[in-house]
JSON list of C-alpha atoms in Angstrom, two decimals:
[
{"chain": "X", "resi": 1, "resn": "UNK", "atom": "CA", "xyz": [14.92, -4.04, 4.26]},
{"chain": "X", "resi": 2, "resn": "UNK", "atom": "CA", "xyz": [17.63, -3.10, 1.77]},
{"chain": "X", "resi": 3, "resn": "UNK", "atom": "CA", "xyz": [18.59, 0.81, 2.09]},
{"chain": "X", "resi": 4, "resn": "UNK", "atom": "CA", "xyz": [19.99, 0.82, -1.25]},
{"chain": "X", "resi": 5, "resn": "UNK", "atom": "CA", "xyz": [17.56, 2.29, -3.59]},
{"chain": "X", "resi": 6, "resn": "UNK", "atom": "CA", "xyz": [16.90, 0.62, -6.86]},
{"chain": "X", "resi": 7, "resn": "UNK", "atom": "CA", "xyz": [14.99, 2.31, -9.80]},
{"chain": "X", "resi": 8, "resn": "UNK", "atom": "CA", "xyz": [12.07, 1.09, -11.10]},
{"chain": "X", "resi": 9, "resn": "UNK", "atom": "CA", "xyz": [13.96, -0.78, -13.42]},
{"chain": "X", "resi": 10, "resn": "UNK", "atom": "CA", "xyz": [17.19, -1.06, -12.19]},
{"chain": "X", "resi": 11, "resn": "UNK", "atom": "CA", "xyz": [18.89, -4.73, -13.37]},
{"chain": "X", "resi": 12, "resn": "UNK", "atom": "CA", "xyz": [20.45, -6.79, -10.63]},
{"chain": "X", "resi": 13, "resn": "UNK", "atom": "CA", "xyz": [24.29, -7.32, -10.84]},
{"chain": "X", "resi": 14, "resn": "UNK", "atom": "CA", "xyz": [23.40, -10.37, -12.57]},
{"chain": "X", "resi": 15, "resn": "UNK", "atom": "CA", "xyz": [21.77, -8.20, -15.53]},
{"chain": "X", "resi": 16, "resn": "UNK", "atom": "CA", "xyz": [18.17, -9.23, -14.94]},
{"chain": "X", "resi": 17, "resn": "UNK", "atom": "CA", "xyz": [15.40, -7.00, -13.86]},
{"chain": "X", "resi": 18, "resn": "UNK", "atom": "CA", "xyz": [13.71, -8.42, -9.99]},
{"chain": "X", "resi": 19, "resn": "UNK", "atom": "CA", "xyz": [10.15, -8.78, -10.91]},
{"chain": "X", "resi": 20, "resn": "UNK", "atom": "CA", "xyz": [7.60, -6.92, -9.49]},
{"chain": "X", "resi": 21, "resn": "UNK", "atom": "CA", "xyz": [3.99, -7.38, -8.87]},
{"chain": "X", "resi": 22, "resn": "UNK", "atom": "CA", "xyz": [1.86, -4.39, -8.23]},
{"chain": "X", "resi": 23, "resn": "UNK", "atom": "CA", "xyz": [-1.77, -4.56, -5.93]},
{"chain": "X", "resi": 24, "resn": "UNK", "atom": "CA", "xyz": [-3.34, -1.06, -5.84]},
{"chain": "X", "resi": 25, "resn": "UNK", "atom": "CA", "xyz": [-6.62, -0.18, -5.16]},
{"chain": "X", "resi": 26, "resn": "UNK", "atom": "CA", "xyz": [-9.02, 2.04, -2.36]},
{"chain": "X", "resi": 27, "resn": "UNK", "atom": "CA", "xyz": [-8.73, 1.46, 1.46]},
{"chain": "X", "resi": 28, "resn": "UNK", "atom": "CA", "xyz": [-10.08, -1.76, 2.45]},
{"chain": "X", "resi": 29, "resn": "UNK", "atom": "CA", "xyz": [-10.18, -3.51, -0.73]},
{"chain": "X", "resi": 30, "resn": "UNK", "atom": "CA", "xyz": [-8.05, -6.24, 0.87]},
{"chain": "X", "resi": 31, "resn": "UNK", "atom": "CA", "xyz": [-5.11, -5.29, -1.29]},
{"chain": "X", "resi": 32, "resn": "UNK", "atom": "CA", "xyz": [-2.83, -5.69, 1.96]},
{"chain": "X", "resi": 33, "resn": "UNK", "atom": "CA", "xyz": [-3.49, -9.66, 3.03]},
{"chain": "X", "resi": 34, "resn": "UNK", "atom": "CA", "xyz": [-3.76, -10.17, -0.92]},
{"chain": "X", "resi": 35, "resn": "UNK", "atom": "CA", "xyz": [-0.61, -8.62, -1.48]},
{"chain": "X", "resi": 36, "resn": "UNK", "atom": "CA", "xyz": [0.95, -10.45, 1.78]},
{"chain": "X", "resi": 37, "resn": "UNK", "atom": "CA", "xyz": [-0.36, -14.28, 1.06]},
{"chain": "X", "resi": 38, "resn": "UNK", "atom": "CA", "xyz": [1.24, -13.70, -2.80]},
{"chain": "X", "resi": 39, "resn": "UNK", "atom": "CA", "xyz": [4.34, -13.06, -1.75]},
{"chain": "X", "resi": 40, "resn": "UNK", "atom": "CA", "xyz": [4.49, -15.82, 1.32]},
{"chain": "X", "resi": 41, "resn": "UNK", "atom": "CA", "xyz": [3.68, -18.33, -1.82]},
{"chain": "X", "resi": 42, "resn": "UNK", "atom": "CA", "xyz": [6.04, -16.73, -4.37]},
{"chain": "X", "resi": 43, "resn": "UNK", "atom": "CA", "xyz": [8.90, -16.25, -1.68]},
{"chain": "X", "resi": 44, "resn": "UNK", "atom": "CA", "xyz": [8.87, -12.57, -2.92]},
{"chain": "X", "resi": 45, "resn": "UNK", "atom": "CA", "xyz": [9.27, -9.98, -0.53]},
{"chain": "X", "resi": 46, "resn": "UNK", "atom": "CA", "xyz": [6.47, -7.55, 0.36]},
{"chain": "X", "resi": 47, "resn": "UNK", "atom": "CA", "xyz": [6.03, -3.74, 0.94]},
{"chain": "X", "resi": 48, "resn": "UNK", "atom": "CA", "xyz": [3.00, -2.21, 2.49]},
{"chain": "X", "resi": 49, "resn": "UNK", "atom": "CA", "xyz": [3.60, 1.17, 1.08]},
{"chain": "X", "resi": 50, "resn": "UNK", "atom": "CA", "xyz": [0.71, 2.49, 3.26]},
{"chain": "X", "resi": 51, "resn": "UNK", "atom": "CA", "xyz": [2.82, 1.82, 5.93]},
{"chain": "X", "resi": 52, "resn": "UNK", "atom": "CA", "xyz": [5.45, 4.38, 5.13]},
{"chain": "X", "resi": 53, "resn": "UNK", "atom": "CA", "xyz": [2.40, 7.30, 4.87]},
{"chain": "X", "resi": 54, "resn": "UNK", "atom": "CA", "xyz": [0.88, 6.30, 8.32]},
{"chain": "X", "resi": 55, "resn": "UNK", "atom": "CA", "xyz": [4.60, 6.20, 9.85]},
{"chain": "X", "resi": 56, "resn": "UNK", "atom": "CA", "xyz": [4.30, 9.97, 8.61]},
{"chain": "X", "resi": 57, "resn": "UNK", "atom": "CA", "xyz": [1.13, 9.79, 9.54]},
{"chain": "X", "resi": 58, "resn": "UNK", "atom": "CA", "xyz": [2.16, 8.50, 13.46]},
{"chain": "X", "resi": 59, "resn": "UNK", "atom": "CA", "xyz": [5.11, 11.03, 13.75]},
{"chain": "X", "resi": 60, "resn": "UNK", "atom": "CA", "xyz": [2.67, 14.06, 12.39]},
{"chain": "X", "resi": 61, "resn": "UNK", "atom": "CA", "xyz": [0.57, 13.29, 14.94]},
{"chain": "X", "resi": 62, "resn": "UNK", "atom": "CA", "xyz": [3.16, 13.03, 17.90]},
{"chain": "X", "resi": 63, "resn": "UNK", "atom": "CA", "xyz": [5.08, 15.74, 16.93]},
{"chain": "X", "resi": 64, "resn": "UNK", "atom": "CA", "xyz": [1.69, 17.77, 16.49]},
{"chain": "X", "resi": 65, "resn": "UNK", "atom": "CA", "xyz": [2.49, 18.96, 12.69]},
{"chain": "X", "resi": 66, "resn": "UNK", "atom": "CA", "xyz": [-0.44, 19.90, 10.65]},
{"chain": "X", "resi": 67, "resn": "UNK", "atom": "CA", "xyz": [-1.47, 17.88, 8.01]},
{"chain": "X", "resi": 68, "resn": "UNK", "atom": "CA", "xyz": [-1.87, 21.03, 5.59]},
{"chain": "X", "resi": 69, "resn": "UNK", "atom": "CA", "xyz": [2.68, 21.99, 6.37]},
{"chain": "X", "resi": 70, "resn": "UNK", "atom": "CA", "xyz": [3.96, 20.10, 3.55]},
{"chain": "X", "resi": 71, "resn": "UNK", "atom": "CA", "xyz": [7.37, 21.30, 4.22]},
{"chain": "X", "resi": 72, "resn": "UNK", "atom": "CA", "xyz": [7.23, 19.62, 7.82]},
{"chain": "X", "resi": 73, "resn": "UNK", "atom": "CA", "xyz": [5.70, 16.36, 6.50]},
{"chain": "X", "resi": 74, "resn": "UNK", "atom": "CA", "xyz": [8.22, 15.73, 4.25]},
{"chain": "X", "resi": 75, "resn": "UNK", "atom": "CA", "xyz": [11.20, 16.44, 7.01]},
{"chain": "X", "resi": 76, "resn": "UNK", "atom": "CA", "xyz": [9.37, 13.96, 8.87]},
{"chain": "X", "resi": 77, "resn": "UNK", "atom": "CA", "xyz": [9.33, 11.48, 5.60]},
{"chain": "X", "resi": 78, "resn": "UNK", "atom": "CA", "xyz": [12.97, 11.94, 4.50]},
{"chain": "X", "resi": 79, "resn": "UNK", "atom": "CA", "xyz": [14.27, 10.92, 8.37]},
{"chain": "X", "resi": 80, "resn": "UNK", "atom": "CA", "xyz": [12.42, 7.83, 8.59]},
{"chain": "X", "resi": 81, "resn": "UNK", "atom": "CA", "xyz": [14.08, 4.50, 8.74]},
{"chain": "X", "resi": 82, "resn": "UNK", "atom": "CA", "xyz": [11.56, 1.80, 9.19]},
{"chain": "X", "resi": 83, "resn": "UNK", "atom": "CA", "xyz": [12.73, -2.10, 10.12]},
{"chain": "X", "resi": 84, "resn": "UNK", "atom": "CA", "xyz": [10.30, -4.31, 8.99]},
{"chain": "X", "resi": 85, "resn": "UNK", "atom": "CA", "xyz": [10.51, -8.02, 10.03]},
{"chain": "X", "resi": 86, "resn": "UNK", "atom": "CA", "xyz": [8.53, -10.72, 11.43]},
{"chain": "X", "resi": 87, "resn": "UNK", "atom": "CA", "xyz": [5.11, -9.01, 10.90]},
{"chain": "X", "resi": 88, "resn": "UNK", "atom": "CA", "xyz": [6.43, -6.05, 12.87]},
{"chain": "X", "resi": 89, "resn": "UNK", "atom": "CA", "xyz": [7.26, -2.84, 11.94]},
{"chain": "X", "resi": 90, "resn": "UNK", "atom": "CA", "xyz": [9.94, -0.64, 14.24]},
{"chain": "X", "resi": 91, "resn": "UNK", "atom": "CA", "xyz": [10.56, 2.88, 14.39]},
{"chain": "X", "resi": 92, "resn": "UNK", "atom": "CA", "xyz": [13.25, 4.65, 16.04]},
{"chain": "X", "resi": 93, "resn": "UNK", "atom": "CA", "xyz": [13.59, 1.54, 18.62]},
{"chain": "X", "resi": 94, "resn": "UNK", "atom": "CA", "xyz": [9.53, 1.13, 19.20]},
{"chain": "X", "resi": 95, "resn": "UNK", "atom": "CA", "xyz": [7.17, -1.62, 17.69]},
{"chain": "X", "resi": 96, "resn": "UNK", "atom": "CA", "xyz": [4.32, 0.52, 15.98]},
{"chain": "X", "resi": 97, "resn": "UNK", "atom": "CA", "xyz": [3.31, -2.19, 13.50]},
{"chain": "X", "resi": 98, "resn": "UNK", "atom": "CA", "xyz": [-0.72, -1.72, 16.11]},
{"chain": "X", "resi": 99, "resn": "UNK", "atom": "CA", "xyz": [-0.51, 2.46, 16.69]},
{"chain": "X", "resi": 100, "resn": "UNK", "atom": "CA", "xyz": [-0.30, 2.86, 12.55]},
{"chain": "X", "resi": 101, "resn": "UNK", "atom": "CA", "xyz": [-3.78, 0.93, 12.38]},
{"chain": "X", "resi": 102, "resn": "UNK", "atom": "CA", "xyz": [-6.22, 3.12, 14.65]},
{"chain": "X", "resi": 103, "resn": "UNK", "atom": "CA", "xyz": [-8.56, 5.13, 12.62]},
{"chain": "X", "resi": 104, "resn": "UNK", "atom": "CA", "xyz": [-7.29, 8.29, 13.33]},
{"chain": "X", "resi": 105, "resn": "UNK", "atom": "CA", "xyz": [-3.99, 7.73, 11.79]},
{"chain": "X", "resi": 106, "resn": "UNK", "atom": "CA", "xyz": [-5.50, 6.47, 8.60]},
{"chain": "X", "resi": 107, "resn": "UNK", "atom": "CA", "xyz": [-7.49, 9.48, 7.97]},
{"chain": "X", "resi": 108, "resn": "UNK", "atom": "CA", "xyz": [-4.22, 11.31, 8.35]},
{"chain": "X", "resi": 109, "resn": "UNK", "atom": "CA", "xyz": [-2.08, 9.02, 5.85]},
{"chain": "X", "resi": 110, "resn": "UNK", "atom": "CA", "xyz": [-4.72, 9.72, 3.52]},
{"chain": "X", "resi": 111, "resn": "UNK", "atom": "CA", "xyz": [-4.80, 13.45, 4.05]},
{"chain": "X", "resi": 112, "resn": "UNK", "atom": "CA", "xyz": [-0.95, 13.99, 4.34]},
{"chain": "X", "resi": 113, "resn": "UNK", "atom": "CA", "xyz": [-0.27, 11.36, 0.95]},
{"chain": "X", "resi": 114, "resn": "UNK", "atom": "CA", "xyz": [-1.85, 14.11, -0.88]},
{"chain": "X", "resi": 115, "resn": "UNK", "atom": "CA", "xyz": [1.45, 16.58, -0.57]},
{"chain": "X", "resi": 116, "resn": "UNK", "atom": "CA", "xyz": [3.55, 16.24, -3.62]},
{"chain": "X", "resi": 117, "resn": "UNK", "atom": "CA", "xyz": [7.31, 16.46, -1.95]},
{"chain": "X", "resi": 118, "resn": "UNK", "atom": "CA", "xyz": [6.29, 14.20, 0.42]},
{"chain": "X", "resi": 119, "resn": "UNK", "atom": "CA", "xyz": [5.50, 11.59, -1.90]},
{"chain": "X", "resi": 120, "resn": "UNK", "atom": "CA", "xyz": [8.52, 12.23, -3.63]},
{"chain": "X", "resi": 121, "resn": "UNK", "atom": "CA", "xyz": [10.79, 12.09, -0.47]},
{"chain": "X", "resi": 122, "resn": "UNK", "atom": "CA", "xyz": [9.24, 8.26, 0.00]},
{"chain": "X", "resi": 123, "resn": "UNK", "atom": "CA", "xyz": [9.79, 7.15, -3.99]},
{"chain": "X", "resi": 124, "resn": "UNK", "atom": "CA", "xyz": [12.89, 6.25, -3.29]},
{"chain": "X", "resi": 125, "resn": "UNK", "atom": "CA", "xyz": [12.47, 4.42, -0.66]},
{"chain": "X", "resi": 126, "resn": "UNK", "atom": "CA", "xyz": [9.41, 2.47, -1.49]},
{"chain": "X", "resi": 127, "resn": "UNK", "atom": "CA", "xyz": [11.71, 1.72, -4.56]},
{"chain": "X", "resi": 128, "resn": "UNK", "atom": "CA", "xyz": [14.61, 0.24, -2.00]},
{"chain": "X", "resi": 129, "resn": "UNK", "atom": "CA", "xyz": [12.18, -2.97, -1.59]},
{"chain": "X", "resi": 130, "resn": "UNK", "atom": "CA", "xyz": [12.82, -3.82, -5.01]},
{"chain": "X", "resi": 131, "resn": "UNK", "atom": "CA", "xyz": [15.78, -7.06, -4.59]},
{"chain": "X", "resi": 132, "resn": "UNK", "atom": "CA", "xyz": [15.51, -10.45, -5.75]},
{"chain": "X", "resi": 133, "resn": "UNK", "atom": "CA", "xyz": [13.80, -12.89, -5.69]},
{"chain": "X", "resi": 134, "resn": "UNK", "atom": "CA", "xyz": [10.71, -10.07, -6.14]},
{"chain": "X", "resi": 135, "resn": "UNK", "atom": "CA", "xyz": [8.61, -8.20, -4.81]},
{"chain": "X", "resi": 136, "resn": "UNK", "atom": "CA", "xyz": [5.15, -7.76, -4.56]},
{"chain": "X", "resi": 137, "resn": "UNK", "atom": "CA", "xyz": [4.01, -3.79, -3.38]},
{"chain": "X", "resi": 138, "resn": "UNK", "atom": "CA", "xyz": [0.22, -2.49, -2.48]},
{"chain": "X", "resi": 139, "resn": "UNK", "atom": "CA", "xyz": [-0.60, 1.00, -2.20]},
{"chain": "X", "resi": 140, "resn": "UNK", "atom": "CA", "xyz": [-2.18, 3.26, -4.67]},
{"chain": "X", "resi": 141, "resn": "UNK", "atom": "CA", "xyz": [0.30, 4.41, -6.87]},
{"chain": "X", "resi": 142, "resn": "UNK", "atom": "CA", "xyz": [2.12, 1.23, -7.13]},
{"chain": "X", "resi": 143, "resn": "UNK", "atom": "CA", "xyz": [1.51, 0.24, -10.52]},
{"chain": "X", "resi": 144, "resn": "UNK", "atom": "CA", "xyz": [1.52, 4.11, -11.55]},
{"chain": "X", "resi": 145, "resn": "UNK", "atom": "CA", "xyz": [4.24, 5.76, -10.23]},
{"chain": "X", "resi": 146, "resn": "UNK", "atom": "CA", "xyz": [6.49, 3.74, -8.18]},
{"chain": "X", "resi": 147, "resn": "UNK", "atom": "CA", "xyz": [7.03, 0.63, -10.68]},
{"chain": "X", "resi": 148, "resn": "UNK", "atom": "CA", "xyz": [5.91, 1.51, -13.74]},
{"chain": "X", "resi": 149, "resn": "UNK", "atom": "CA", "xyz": [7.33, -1.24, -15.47]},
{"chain": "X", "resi": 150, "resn": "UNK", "atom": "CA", "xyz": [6.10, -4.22, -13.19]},
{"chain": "X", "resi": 151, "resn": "UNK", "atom": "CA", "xyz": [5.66, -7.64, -15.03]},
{"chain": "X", "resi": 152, "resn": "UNK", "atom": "CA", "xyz": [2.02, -7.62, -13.09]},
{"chain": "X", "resi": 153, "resn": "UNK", "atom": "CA", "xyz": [-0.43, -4.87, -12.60]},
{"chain": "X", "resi": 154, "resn": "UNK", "atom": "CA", "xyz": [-3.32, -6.06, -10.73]},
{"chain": "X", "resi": 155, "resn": "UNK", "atom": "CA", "xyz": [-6.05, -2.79, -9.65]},
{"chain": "X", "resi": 156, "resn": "UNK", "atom": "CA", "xyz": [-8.26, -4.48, -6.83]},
{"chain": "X", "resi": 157, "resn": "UNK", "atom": "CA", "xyz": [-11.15, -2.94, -5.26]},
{"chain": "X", "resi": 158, "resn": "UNK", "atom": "CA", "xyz": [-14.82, -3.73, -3.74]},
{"chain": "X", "resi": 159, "resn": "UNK", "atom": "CA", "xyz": [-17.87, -1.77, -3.38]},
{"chain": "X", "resi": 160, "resn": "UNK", "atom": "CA", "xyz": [-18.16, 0.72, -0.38]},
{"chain": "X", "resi": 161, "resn": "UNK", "atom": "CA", "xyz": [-20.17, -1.69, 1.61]},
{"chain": "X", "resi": 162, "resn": "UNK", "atom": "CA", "xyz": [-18.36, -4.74, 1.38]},
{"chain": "X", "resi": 163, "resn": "UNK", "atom": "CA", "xyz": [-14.93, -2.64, 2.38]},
{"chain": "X", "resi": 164, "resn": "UNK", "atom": "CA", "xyz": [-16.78, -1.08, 5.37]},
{"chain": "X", "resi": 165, "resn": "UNK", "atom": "CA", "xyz": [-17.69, -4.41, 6.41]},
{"chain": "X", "resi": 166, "resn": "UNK", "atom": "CA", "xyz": [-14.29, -6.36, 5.83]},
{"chain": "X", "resi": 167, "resn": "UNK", "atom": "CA", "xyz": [-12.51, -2.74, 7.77]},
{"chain": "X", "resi": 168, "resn": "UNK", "atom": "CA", "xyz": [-15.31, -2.97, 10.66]},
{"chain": "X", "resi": 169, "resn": "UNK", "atom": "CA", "xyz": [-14.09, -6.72, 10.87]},
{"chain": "X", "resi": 170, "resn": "UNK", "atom": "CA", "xyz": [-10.64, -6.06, 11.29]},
{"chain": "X", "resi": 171, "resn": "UNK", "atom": "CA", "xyz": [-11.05, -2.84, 13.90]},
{"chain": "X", "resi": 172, "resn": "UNK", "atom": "CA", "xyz": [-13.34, -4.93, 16.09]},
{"chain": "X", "resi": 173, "resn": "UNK", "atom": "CA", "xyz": [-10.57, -7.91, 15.81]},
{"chain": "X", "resi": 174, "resn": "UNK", "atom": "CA", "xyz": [-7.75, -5.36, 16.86]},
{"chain": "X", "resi": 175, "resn": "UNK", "atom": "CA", "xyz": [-10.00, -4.26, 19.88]},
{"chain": "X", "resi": 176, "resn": "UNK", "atom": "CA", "xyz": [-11.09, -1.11, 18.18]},
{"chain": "X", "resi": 177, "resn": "UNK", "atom": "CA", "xyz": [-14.42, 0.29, 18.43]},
{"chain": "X", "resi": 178, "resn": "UNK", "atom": "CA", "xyz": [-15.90, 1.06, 14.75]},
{"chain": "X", "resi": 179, "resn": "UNK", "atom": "CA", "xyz": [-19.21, 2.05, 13.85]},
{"chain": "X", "resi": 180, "resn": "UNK", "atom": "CA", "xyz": [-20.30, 0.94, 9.97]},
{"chain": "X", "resi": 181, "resn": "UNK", "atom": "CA", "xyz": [-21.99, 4.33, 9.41]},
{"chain": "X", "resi": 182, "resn": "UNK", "atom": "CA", "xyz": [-18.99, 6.28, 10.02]},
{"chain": "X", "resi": 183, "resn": "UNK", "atom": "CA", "xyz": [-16.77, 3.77, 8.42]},
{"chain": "X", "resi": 184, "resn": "UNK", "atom": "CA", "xyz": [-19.16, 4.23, 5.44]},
{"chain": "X", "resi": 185, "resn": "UNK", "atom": "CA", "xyz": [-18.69, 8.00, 5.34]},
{"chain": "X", "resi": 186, "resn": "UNK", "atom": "CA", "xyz": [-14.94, 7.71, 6.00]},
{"chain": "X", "resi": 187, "resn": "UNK", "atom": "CA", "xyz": [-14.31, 5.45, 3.03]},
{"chain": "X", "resi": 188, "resn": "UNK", "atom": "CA", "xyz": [-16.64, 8.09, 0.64]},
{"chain": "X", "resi": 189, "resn": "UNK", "atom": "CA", "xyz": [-14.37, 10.84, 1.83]},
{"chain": "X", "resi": 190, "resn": "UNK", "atom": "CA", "xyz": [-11.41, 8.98, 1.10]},
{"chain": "X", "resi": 191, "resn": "UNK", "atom": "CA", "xyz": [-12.13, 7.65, -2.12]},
{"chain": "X", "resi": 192, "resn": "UNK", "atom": "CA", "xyz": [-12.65, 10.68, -3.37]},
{"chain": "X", "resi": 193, "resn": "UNK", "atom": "CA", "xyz": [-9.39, 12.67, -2.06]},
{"chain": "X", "resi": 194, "resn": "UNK", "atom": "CA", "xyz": [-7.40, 9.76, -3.60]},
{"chain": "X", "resi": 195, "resn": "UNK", "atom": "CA", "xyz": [-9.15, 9.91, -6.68]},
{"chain": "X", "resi": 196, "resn": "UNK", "atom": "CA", "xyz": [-9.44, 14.10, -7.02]},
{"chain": "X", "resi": 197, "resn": "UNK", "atom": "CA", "xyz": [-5.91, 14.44, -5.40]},
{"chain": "X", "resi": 198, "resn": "UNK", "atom": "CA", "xyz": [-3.46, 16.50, -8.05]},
{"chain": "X", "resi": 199, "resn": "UNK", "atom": "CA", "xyz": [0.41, 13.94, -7.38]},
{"chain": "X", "resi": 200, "resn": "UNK", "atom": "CA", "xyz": [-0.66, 10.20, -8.29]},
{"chain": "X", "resi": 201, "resn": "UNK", "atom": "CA", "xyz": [-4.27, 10.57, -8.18]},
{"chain": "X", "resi": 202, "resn": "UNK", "atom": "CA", "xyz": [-5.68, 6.66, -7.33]},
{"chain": "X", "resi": 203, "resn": "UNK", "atom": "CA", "xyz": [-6.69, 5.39, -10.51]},
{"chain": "X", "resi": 204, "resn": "UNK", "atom": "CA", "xyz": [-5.64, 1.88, -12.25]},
{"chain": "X", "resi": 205, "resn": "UNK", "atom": "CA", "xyz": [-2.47, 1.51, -14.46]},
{"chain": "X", "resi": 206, "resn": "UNK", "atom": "CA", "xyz": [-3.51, 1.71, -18.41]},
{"chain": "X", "resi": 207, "resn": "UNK", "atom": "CA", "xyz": [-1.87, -1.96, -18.45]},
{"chain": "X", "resi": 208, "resn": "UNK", "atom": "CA", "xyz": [-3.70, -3.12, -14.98]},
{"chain": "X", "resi": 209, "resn": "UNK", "atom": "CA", "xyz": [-6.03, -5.96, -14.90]},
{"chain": "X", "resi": 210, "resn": "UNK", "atom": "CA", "xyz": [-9.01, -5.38, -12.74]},
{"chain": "X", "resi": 211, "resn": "UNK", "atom": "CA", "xyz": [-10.54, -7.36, -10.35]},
{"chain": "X", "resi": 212, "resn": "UNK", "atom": "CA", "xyz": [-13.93, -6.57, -7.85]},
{"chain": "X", "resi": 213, "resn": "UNK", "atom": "CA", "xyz": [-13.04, -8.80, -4.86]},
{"chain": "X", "resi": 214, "resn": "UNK", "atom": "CA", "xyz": [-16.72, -7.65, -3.50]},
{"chain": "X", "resi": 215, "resn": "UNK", "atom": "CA", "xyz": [-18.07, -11.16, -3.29]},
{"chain": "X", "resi": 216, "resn": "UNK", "atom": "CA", "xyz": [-14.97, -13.51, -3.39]},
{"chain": "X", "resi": 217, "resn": "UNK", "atom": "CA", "xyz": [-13.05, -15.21, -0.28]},
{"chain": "X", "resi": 218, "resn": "UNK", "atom": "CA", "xyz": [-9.21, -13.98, 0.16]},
{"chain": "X", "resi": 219, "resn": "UNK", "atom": "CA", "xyz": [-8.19, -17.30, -1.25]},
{"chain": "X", "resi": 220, "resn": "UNK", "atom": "CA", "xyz": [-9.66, -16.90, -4.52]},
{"chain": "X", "resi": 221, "resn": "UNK", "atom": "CA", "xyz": [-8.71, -13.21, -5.11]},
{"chain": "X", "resi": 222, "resn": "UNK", "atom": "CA", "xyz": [-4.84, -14.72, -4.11]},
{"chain": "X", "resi": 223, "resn": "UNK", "atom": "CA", "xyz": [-5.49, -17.55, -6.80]},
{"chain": "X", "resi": 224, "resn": "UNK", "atom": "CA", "xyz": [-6.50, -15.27, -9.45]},
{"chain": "X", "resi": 225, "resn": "UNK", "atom": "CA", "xyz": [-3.27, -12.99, -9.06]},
{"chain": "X", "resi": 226, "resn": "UNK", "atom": "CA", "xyz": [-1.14, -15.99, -8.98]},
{"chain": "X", "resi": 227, "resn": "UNK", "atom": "CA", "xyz": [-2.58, -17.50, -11.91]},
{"chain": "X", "resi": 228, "resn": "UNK", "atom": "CA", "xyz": [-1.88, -13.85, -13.55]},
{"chain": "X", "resi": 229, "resn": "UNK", "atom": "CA", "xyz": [1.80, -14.11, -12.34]},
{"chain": "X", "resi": 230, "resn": "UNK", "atom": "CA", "xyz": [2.14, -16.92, -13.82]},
{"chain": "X", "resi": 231, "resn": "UNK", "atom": "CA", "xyz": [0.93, -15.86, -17.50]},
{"chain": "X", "resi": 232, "resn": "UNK", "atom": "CA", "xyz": [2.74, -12.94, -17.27]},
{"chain": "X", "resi": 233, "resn": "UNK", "atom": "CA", "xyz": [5.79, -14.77, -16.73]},
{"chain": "X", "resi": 234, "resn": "UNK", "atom": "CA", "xyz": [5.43, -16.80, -19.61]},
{"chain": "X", "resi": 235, "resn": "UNK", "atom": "CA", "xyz": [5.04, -13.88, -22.01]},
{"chain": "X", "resi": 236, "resn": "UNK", "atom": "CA", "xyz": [8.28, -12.54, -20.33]},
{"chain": "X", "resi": 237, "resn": "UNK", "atom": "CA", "xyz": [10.14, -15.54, -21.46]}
]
């Protein structure tokens, strides 16, 4: 990653602005492999912006910080300095690209995302991804906050079943234990901090298009962005 911040619409040196394609959405809407596969077939590059709230998130919960001290969380945001590369993700030396997954630090990057300087202390850095070619960003804010002015805004989600199903999958893949009952109850609770919270509530971009991915395959929710990408572009011209 580039540590140079750019803007949300800060022109390259060459006077044109590095397109951007935003995926935001609830937990387990599949916004994150979406996201991924569209920028492997673009050649864009990709931020998880998650990430960067369960590195908090991992670090909170090491250190033993609260999730309610605000002022700690966002020390802890303003000195990270994440590599990511190869599918991994390194911090301070150690590969935590599998301890940011487990359960219990996604409940926490949901609870501590809802502190206003902490968010802040990350914009700039989630805006640091920004270099050409592209990029293409998922999160929750994305579209929102963080890149207002994106050439795509694409809002994903799926009904509360189908994500506890496709996040059970996944756990039970990674050698997690899950149970769908509590993953049911965990994605309710969720939803509704991300939605109620006060700093970039989850909610699609005025400009988004929407898209339920609750009964299509991976490949055909990738093929729809794409095809998006591709109008957009042409309207750009």
């Amino acid at each position: 990653m580039n540590s140079t911040a750019a803007g949300a619409s800060t022109p390259t040196a060459a006077g044109t602005v590095v397109p951007v394609i935003t995926i935001d959405g609830p937990t387990a809407s599949g916004k994150g492999t979406v996201a991924e596969r569209v920028a492997v077939a673009l050649g864009f590059h990709y931020l998880d912006s998650g990430a960067l709230y369960r590195l908090v998130a991992l670090r909170a919960l090491q250190l033993g910080c609260s999730p309610d001290d605000a002022v700690a969380l966002t020390a802890l945001a303003r000195g990270l300095q994440p590599h990511f590369g190869a599918g991994r993700i390194v911090l301070d030396g150690e590969d935590v690209s599998r301890a940011i997954r487990t359960e219990e630090v996604s409940r926490l990057a949901s609870q501590v995302a809802v502190h206003a300087p902490l968010r802040a202390a990350l914009l700039q850095l989630q805006r640091s991804f920004r270099q050409p070619p592209g990029l293409v960003a998922d999160g929750r804010d994305m579209g929102t906050v963080v890149f207002p002015d994106a050439l795509l805004k694409v809002y994903l989600t799926a009904s509360v079943p189908a994500r506890a199903e496709r996040r059970h999958k996944q756990l039970m893949e990674k050698g997690f234990a899950a149970s769908i009952d509590a993953l049911l109850q965990d994605l309710r609770a969720r939803d509704e901090r991300d939605s109620m919270r006060a700093e970039a509530p989850l909610r699609p971009a005025q400009d988004a298009l929407l898209l339920d991915s609750s009964g299509l395959g991976i490949g055909e929710v990738v093929d729809a962005v794409l095809h998006w990408f591709r109008q957009a572009s042409r309207r750009s011209e």
